[in-house]
Coordinates of C-alpha atoms in Angstrom, one line a residue:
Chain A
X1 CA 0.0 0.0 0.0
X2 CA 1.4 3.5 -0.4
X3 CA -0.2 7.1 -0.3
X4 CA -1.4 7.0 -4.0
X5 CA -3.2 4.1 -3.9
X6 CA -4.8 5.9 -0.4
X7 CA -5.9 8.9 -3.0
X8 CA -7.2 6.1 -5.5
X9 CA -9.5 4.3 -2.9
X10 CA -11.3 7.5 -1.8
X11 CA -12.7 7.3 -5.2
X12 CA -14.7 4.1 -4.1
X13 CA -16.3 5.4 -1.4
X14 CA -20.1 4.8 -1.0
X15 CA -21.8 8.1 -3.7
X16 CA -24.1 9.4 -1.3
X17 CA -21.1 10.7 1.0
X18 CA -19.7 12.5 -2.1
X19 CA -22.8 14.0 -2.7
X20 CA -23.0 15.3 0.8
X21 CA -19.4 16.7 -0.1
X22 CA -20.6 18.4 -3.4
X23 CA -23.7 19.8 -2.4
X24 CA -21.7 21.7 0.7
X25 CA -19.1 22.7 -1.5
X26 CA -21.6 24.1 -4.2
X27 CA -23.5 25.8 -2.0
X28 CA -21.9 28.5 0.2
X29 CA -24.7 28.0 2.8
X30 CA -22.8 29.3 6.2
X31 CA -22.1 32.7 6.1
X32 CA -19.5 34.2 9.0
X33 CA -19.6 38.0 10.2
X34 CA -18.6 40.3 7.6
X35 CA -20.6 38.7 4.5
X36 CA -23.8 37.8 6.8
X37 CA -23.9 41.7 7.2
X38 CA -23.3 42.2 3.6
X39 CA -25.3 39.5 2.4
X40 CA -28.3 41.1 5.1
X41 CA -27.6 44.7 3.0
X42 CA -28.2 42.8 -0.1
X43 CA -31.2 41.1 0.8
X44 CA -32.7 44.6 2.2
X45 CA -32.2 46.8 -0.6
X46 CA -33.4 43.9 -2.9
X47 CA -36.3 43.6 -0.7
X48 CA -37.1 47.4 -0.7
X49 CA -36.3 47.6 -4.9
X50 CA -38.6 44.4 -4.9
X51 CA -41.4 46.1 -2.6
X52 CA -41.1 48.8 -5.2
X53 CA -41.3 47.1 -7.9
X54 CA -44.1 45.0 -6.9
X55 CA -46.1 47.9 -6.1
X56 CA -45.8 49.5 -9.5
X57 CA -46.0 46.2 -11.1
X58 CA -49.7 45.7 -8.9
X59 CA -50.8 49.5 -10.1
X60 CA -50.0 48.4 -13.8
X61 CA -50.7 45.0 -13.3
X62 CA -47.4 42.2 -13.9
X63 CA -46.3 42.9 -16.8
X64 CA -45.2 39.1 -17.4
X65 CA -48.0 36.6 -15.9
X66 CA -47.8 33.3 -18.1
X67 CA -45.6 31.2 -20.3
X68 CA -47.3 32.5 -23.1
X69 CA -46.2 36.4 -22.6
X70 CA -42.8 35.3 -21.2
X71 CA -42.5 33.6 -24.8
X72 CA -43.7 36.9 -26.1
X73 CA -41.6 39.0 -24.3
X74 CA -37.9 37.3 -24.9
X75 CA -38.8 37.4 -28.6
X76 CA -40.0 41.0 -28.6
X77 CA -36.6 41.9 -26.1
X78 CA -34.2 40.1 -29.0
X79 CA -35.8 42.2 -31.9
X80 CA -34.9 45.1 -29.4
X81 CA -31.3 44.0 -28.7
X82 CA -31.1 43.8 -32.7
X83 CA -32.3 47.0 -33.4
X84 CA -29.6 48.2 -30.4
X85 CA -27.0 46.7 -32.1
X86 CA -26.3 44.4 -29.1
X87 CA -26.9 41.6 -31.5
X88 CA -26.2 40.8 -35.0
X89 CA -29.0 40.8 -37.1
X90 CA -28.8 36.7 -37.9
X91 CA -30.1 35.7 -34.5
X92 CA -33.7 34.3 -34.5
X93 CA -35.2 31.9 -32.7
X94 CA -37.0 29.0 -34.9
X95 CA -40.5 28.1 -33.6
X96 CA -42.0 27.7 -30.6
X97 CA -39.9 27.9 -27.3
X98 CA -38.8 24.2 -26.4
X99 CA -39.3 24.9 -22.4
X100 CA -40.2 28.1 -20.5
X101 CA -39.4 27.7 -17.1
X102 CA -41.0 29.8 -14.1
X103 CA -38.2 30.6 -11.2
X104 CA -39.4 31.9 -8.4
X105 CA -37.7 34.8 -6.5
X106 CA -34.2 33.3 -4.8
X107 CA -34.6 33.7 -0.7
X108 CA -31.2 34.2 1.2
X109 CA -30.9 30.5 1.1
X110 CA -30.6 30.7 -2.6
X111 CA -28.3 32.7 -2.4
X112 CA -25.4 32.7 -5.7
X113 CA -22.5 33.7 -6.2
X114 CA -24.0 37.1 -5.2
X115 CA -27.1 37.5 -6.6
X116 CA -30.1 37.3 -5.6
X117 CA -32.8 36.6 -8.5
X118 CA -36.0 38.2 -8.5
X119 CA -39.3 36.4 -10.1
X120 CA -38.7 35.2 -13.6
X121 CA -39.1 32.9 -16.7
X122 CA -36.3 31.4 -18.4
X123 CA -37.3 30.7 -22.2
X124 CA -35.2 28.2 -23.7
X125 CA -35.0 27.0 -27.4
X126 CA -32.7 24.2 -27.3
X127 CA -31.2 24.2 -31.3
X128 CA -33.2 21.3 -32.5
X129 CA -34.1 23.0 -35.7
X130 CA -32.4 26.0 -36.6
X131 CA -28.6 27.6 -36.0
X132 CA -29.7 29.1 -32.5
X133 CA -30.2 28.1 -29.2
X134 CA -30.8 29.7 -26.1
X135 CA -31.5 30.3 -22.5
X136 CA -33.4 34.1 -22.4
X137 CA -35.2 35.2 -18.8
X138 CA -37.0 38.0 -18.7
X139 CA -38.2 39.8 -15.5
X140 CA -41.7 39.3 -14.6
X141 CA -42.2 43.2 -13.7
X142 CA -41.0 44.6 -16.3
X143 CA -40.6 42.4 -18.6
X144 CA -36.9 42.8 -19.7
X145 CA -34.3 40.4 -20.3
X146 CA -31.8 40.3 -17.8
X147 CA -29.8 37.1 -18.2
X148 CA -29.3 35.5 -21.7
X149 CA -27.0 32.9 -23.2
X150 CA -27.1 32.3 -26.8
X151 CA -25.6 29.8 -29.2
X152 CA -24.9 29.9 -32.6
X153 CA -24.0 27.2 -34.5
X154 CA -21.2 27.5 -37.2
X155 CA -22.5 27.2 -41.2
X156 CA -20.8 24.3 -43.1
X157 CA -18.8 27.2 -45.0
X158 CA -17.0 28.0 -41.7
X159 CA -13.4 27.7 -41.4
X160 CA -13.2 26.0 -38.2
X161 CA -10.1 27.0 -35.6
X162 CA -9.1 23.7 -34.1
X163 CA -11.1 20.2 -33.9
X164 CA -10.6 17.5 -31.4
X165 CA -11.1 13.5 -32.3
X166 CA -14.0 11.4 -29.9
X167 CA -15.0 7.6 -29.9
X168 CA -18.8 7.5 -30.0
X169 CA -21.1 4.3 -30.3
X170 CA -22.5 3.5 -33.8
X171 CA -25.9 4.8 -33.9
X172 CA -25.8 5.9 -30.5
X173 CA -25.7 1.6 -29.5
X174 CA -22.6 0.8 -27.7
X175 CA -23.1 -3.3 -28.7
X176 CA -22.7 -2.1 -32.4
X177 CA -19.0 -0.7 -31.6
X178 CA -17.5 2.8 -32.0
X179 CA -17.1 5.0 -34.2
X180 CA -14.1 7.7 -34.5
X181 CA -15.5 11.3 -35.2
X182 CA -14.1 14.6 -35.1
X183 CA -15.3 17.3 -33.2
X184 CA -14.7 20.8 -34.8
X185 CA -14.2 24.2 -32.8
X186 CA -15.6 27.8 -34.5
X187 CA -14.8 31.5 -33.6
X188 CA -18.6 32.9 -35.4
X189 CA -19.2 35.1 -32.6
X190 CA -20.1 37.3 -35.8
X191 CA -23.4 35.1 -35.8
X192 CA -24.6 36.8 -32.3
X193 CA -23.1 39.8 -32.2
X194 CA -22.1 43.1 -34.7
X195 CA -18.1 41.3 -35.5
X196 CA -16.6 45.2 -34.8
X197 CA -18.6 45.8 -31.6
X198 CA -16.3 47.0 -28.3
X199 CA -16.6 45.9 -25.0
X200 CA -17.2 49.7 -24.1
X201 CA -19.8 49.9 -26.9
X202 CA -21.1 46.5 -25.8
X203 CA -21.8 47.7 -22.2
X204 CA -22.9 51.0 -23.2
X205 CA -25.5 49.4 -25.2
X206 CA -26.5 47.2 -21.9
X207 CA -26.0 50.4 -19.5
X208 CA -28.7 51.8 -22.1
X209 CA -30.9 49.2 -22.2
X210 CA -31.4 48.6 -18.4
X211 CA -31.5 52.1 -17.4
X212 CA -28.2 52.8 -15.8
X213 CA -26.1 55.4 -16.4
X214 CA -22.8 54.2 -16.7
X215 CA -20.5 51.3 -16.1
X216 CA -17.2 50.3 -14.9
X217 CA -15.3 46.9 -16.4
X218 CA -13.5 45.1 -13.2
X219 CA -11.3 42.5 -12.6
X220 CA -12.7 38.8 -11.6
X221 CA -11.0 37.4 -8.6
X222 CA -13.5 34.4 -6.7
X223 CA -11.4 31.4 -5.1
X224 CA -13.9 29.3 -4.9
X225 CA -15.1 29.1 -8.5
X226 CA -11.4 30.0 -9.7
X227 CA -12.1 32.4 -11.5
X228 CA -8.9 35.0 -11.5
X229 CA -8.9 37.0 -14.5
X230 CA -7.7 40.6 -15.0
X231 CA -10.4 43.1 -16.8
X232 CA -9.6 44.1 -20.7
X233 CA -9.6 47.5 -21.9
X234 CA -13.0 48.7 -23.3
X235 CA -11.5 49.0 -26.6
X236 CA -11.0 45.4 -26.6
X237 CA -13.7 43.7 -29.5
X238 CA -15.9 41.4 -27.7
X239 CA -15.1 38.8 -30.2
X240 CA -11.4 39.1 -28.9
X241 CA -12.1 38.5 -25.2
X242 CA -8.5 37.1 -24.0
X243 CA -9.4 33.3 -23.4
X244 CA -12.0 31.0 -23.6
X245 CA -14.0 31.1 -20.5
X246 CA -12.5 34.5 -19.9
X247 CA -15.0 36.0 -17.4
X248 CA -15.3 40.0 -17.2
X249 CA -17.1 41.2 -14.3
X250 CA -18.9 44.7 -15.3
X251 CA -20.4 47.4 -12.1
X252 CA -23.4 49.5 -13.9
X253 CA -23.4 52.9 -12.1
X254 CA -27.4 53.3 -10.6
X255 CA -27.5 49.3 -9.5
X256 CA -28.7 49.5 -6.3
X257 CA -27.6 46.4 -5.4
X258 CA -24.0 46.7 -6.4
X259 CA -24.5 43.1 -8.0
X260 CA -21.7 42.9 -10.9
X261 CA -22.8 41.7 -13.8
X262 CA -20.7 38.8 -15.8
X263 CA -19.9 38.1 -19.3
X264 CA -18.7 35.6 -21.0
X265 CA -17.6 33.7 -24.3
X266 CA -17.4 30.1 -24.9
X267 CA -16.6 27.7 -27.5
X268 CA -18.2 23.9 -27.9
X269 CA -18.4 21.3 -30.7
X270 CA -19.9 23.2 -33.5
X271 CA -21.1 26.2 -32.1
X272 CA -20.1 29.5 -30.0
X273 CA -21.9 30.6 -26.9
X274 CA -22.4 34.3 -25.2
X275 CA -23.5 34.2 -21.4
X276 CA -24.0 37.2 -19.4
X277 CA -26.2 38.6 -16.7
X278 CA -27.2 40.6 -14.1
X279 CA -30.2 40.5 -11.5
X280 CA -31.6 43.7 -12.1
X281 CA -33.3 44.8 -15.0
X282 CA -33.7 48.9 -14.4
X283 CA -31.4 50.7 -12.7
Chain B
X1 CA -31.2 21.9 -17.3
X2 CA -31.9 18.9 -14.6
X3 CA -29.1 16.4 -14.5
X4 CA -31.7 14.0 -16.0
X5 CA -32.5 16.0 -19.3
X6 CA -28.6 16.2 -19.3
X7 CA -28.7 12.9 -19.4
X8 CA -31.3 12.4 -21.7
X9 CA -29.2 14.6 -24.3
X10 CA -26.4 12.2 -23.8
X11 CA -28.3 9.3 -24.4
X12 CA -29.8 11.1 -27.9
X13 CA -26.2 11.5 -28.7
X14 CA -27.3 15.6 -28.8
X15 CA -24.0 17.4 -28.6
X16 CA -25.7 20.3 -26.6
X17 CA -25.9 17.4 -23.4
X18 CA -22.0 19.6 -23.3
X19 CA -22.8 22.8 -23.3
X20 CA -25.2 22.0 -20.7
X21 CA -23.2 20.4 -18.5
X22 CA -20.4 23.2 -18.7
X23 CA -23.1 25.6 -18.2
X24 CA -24.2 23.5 -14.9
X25 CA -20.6 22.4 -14.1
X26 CA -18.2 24.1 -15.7
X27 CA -16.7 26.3 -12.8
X28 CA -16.9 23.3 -10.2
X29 CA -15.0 21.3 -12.9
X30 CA -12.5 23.9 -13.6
X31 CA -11.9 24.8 -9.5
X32 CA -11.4 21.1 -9.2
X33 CA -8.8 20.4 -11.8
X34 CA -6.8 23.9 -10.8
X35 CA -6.9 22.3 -7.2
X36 CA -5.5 19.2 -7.8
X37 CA -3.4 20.0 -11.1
X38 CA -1.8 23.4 -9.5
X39 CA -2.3 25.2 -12.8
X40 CA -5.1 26.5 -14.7
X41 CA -4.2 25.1 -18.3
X42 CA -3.7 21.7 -17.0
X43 CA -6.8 21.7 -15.5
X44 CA -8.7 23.0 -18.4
X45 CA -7.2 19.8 -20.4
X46 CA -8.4 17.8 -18.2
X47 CA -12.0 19.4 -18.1
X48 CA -12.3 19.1 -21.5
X49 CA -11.4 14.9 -21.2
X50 CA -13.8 14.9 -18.6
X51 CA -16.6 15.7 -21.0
X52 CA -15.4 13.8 -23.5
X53 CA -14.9 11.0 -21.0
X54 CA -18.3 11.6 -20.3
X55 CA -19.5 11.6 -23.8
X56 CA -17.5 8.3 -24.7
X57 CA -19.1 6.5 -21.1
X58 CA -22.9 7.7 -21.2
X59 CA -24.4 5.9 -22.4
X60 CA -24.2 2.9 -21.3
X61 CA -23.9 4.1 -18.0
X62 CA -26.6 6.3 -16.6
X63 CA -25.2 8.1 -13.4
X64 CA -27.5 7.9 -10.6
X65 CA -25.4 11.5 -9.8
X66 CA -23.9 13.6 -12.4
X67 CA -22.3 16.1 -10.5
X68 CA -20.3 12.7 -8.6
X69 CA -19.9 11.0 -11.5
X70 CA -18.2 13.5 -13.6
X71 CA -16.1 14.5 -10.7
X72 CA -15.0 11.3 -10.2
X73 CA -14.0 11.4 -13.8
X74 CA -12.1 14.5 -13.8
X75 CA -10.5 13.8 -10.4
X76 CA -9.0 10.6 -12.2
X77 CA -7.7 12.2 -15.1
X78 CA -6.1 15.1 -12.9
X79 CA -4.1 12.7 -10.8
X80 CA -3.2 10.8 -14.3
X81 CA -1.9 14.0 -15.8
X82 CA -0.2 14.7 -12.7
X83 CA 1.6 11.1 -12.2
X84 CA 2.3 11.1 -15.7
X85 CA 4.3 14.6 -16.0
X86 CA 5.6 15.2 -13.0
X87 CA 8.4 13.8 -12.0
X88 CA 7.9 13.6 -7.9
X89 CA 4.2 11.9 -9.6
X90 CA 2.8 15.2 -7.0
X91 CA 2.9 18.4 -9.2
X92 CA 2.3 21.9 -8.1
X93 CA -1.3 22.0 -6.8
X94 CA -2.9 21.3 -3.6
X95 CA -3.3 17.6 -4.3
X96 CA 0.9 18.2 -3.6
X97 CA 0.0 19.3 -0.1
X98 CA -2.9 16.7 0.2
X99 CA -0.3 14.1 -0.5
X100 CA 2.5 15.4 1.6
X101 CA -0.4 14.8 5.0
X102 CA -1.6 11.8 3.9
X103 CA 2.0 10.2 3.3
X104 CA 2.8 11.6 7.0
X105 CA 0.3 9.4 8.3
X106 CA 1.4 6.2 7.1
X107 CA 4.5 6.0 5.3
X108 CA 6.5 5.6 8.5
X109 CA 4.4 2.0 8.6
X110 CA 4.3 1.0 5.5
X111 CA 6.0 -2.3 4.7
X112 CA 6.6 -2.2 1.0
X113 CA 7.0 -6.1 1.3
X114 CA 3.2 -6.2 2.8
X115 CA 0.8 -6.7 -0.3
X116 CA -2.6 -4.9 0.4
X117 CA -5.0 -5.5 -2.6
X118 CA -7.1 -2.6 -3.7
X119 CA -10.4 -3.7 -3.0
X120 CA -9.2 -4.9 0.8
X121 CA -7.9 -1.2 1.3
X122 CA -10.9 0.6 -0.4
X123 CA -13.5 -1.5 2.1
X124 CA -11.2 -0.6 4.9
X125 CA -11.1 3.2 3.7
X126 CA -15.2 3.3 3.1
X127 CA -15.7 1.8 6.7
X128 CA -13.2 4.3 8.3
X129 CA -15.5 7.2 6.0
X130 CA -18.5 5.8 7.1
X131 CA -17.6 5.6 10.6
X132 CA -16.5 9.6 11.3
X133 CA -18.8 12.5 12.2
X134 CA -20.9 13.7 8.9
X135 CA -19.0 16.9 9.7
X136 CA -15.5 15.2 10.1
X137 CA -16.7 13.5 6.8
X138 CA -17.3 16.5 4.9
X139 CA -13.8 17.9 5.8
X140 CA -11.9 14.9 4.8
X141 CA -13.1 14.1 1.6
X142 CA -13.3 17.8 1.0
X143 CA -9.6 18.0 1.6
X144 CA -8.6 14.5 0.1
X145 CA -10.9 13.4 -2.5
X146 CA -11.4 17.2 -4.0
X147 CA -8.5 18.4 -3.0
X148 CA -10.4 21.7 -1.8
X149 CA -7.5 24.2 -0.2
X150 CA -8.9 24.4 3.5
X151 CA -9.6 28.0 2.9
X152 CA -12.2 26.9 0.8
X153 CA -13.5 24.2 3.0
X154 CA -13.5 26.8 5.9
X155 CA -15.7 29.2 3.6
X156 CA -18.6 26.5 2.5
X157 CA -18.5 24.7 5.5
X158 CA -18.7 27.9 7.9
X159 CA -15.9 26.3 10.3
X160 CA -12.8 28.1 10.9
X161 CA -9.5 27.0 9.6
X162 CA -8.1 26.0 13.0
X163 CA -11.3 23.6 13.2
X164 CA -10.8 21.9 9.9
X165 CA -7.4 21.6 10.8
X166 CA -7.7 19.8 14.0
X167 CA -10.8 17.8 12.3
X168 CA -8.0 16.7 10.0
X169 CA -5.3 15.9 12.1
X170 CA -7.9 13.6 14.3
X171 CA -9.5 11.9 10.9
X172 CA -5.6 11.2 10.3
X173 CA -4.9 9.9 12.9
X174 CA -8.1 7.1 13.0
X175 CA -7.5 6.3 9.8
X176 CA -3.4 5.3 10.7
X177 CA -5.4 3.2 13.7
X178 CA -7.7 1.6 11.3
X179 CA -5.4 0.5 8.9
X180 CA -2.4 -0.8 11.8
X181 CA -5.5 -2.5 13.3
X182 CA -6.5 -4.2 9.7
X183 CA -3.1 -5.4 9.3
X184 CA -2.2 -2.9 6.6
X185 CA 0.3 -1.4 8.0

């Protein structure tokens, strides 16, 4: 026996005490001094924003109540975020929404990674049929989007950047054996968004849309997710983000929650995804 | 997504099963491999085997957990990587540190002439994990089967440092009791 095998055993032991470990880890679920008096500031003002909100929202009535109208909304909010120039003008959504999800508000125990959601839909169009996919939730009060992630798949006249080799069953049945495919990487962030667009102009645009009046790009330093990246310049194009999984944290000025938002680009087999977010939808 | 419509994706061999699961998993993945690997490119190489790892094994297999499972995936092909390139077989991470406590415990017993079969020592391993506080449990597969730094542990569990410290030192020291009294050492 020595201490490697010791590391290779733990791997054996009985799943429901790794789950126990993973669901503690994931959650940050005990809060010590300092961030239970922060966390309590968040969860006041949100309250008091919320209160607001929900009071106009009762005089005017919700302005999102039902699947249907979340459906309505997320498709109405993209024409808008074309028209902005936020997005290029390719991106549409085929058909009917695949899922539309109602999330409740998040309580303190829900707490993530900062935020602290308010009542929402998430419409979702998973790809099946056309070049997009997507994950877009709009606010039930007001009906704007405030956390979207989009994918765009490359066309078959793309030049991809790099392509990796997988083993995959033969018609999806291990027992008829495997099959060697390659998987092909694509930098077509030009299908989601204007190809010349800035950060700054990018986050203008967003500062614009949600109602705050300005915005500062900041650094991304969390141990616990690992994230530990430095911010870019505005006048870096979005399509030239340093890294995959580069994540650039972004204050609006007029939040009154001081919740950063996040933004991100990925690449997968095939396709190239924009992520970003925030929890508040006016400023 | 739920883990089961995850799932579901895999088993319809629908390439956005991995988007989906980076969306869901990508950042535990990533803090995991930079844990155990000590450096952010290595673990992004092995985050990207994991998926493909998990892509090549599902199906057949249906996880009953897919956070666990592809942990346990990822946690293999870190320690691989790390065996494989370095040359202490340790690297640069906190699995180094992990190792470095865990070799403390027993090496000063360990007969190299003594043959312990793997099964015999994982039995022994899952009844000494069974058998500490669901606290104590937490910590020491936090620290040794995730590799976690403890300043990490300290801040999801909610216990201070000094705690998890001493948690670890007593876990240590039952599991060097366990293993002398099981003949292993």
């Amino acid at each position: 026996m020595n201490t490697e095998m010791l590391f290779d055993v733990l791997e054996l032991v009985p799943e429901n005490y790794k789950t126990e470990v993973l669901n503690t880890m994931e959650k940050k679920n005990t809060i010590t001094g300092v961030r239970r008096k922060k966390l309590l500031k968040v969860i006041l003002i949100a309250a008091a924003i919320a209160c607001l909100m929900s009071a106009s929202a009762y005089a005017i009535g919700n302005a999102i109540n039902s699947p249907e109208a979340a459906e309505r909304a997320a498709r109405q909010e993209i024409e808008t975020w074309k028209e902005m120039g936020l997005l290029s003008d390719k991106v549409a959504f085929i058909g009917e929404a695949d899922d539309v999800y109602e999330e409740e508000e998040h309580t303190g125990d829900e707490y993530w990674y900062g935020r602290i959601f308010r009542h929402r839909y998430d419409v979702r169009w998973y790809g099946r049929n056309g070049k997009y996919s997507g994950n877009i939730c709009v606010d039930t009060a007001t009906g704007k989007l405030y956390a979207v992630t989009i994918d765009a798949k490359a066309d078959e006249d793309d030049t991809p950047v790099g392509s990796t080799q997988v083993e995959q069953p033969i018609d999806g049945d291990p027992e008829k054996g495997f099959e060697t495919k390659t998987w092909y990487f694509y930098e077509n962030y030009g299908d989601i968004f204007p190809e010349d667009i800035t950060v700054d102009k990018f986050c203008s645009l967003l500062a614009e849309y949600w109602g705050f009046s300005g915005y500062t790009l900041s650094d991304t330093h969390d141990g616990f997710y690992n994230e530990d990246w430095d911010a870019v310049g505005g006048d870096t194009l979005l399509k030239e983000l340093p890294q995959e999984n580069y994540y650039l944290t972004i204050f609006f000025e007029g939040d009154q929650s001081g919740v950063p938002m996040y933004l991100q680009l990925n690449s997968f087999p095939g396709c190239v995804s924009l992520m970003l977010g925030t929890n508040h939808a006016l400023g | 997504m739920e883990d089961e419509q995850i799932i579901e994706l895999l088993f319809r061999r629908d390439e956005t099963a991995i988007s989906e699961t980076d969306i869901k998993y990508g950042r535990h993945c990533r803090a995991t491999a930079k844990n155990i690997t000590g450096s952010y490119e290595d673990g992004e190489e092995c985050v990207s085997d994991s998926y493909l790892a998990l892509w090549n094994t599902v199906p057949p297999t249906h996880p009953m957990n897919l956070c666990a499972y592809l942990t346990g995936i990822l946690r293999r092909l870190c320690l691989e990587q790390i065996r494989y390139r370095c040359a202490d077989r340790r690297g640069r991470g906190e699995y180094a540190v992990c190792y470095e406590e865990l070799d403390e415990c027993i090496s000063d017993r360990t007969d190299p002439e003594q043959e312990v079969t793997f099964r015999e020592l994982a039995r022994e391993v899952s009844r000494f994990v069974s058998k500490l506080s669901a606290d104590d449990r937490v910590i020491f597969l936090s620290r040794y089967w995730l590799c976690s730094p403890i300043a990490v542990i300290s801040e999801c569990t909610g216990f201070s440092e000094s705690k998890i410290k001493s948690s670890l030192q007593r876990s240590r020291s039952k599991l060097r009791k366990c293993l002398v009294r099981e003949g292993m050492m």
